[in-house]
Coordinates of N, CA and C in Angstrom, one line a residue:
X1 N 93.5 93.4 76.6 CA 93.0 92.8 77.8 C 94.1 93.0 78.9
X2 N 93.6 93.2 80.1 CA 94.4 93.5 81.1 C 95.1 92.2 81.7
X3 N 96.2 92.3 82.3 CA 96.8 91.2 82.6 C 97.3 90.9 84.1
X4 N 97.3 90.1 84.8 CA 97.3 89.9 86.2 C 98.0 89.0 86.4
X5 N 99.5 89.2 87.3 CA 100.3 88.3 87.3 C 100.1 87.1 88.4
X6 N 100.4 86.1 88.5 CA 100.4 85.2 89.4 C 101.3 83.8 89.5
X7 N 100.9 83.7 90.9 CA 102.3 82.8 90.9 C 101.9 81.3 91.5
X8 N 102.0 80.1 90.5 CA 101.2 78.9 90.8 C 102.7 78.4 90.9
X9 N 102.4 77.0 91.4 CA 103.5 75.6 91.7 C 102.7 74.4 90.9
X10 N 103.4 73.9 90.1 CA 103.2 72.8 89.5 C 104.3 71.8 90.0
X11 N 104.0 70.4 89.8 CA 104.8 69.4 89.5 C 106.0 69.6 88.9
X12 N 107.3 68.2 89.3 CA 108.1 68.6 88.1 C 107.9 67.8 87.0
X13 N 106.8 66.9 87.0 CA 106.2 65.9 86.0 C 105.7 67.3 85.1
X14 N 104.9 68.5 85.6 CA 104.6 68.9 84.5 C 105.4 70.2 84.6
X15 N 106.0 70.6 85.2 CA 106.7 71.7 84.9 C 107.9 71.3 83.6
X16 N 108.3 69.9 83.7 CA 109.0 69.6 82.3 C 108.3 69.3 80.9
X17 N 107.0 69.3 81.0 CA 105.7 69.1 80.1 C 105.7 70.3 79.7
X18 N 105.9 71.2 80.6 CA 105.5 72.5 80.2 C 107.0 73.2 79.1
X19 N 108.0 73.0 79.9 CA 109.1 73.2 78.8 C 109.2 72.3 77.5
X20 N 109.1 71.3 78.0 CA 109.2 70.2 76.6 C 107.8 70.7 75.6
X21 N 106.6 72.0 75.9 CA 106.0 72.6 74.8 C 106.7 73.7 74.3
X22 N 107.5 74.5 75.4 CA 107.9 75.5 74.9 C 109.3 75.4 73.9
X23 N 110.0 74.5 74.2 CA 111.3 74.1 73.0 C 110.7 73.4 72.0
X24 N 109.4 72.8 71.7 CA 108.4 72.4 70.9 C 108.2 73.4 70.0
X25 N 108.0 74.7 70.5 CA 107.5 75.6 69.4 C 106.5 76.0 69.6
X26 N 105.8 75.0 70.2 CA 104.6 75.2 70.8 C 103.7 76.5 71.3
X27 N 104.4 77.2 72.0 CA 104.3 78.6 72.8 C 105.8 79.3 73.0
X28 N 105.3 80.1 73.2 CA 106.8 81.3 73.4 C 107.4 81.1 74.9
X29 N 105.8 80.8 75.8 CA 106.7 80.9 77.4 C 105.6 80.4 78.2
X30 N 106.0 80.2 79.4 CA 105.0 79.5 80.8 C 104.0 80.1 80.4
X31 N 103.7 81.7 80.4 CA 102.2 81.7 80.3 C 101.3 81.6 79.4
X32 N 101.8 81.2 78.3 CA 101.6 81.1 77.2 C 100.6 79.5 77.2
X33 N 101.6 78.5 77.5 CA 100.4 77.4 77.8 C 99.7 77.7 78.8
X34 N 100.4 78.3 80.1 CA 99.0 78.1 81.1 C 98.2 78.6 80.4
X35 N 98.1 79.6 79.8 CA 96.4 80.9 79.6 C 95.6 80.0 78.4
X36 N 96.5 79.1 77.3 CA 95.9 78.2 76.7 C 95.1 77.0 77.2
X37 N 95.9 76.5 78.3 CA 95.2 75.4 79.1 C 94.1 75.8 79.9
X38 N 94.1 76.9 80.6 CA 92.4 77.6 80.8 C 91.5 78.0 79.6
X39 N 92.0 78.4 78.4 CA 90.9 78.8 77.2 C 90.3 77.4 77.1
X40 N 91.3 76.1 77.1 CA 90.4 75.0 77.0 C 89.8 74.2 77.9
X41 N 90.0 74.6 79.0 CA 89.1 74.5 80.1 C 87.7 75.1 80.1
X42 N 88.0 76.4 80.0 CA 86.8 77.2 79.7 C 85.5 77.2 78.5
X43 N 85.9 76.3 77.4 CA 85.2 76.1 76.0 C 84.8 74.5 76.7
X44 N 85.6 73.8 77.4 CA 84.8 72.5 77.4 C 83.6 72.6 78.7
X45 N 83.9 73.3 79.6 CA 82.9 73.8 80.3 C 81.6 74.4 79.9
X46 N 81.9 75.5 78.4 CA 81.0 75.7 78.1 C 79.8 74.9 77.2
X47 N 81.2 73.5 76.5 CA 80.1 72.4 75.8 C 79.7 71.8 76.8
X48 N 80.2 71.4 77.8 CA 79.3 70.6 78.6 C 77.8 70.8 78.9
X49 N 77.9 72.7 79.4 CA 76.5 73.2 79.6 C 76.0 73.0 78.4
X50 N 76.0 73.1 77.3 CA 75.5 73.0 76.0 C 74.7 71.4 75.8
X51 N 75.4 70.6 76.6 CA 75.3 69.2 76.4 C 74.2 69.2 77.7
X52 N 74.3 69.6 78.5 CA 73.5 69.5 79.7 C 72.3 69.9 79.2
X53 N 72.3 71.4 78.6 CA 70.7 72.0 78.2 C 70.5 71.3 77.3
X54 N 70.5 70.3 76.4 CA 70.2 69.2 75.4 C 70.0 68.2 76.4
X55 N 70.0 67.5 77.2 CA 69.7 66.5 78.3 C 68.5 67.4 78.9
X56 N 68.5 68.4 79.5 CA 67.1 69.0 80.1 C 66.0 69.1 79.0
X57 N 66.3 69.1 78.4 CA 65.2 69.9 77.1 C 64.8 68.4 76.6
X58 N 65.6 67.5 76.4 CA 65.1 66.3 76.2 C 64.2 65.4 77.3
X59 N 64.4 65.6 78.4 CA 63.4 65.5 79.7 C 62.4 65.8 80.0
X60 N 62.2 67.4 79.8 CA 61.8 68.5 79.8 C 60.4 67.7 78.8
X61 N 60.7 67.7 77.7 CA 60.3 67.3 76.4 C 59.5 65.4 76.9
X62 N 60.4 64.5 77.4 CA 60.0 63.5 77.7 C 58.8 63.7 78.9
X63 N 58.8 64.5 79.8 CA 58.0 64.3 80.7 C 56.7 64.8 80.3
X64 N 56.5 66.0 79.2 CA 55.0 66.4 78.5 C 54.3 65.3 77.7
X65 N 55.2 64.3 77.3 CA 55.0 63.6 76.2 C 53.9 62.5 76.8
X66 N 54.4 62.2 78.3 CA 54.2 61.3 78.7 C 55.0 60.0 78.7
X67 N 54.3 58.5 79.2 CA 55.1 57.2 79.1 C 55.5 57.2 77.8
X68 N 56.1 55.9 77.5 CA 56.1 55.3 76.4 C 57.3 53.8 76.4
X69 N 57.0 53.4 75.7 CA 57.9 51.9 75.9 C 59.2 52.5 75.0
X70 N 60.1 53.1 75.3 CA 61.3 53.3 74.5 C 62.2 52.3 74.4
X71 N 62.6 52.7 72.9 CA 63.4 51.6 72.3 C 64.9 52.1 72.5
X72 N 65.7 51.4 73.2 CA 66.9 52.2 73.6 C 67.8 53.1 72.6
X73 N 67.9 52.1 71.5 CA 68.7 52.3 70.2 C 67.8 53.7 69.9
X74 N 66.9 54.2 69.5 CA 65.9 55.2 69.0 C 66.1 56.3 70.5
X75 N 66.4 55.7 71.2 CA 66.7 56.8 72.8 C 68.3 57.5 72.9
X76 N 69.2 56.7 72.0 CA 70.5 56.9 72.2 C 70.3 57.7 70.8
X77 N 69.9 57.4 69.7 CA 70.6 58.5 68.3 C 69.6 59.6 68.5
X78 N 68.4 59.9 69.2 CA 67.9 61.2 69.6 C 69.3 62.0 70.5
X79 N 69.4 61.2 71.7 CA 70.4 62.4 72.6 C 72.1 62.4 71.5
X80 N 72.2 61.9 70.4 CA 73.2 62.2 69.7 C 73.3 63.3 69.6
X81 N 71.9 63.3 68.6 CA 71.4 64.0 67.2 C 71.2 65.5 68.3
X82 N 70.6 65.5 69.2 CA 70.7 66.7 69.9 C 71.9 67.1 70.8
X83 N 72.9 66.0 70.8 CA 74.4 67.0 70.8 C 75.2 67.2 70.0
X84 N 74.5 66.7 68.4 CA 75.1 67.4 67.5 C 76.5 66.7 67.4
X85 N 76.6 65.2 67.8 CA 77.6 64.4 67.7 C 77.7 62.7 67.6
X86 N 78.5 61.8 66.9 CA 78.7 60.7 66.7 C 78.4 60.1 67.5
X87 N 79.2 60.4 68.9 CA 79.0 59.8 70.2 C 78.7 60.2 71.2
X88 N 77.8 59.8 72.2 CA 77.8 60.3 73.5 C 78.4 60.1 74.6

């Protein structure tokens, strides 16, 4: 993959965060965590939309169904169970 240099300013709160990973072992060098800290930027962006189209589709789904007197407890382990997680 092609690579594009650039030149950001951080803090020195985290520019010593950023060293104190690299003498960690952590990473080899600055760009090493930046390009890490955007991969995990970019994966929780993508669960969020994942978590969002589970909230529409549950909607989506609630509004054909029509009313109903919902039981909150039975409203909360549905939107779990459709993010496929313990907690919401």
């Amino acid at each position: 993959m092609a690579m594009v240099k650039k030149s950001i300013t951080v803090t020195d709160q985290q520019d010593s965060w950023i060293k104190a990973q690299i003498e960690s072992g952590h990473y080899g060098n600055e760009s090493e965590v930046v390009r890490e800290l955007i991969r995990e930027r970019q994966l929780r962006e993508q669960e969020m939309e994942r978590e969002l189209e589970v909230i529409r589709a549950k909607l989506r789904e609630a509004e054909r169904s029509g009313f109903t007197e919902p039981n909150p407890a039975e409203l909360l382990r549905e939107i779990q169970d459709g993010l496929g997680r313990d907690e919401v």
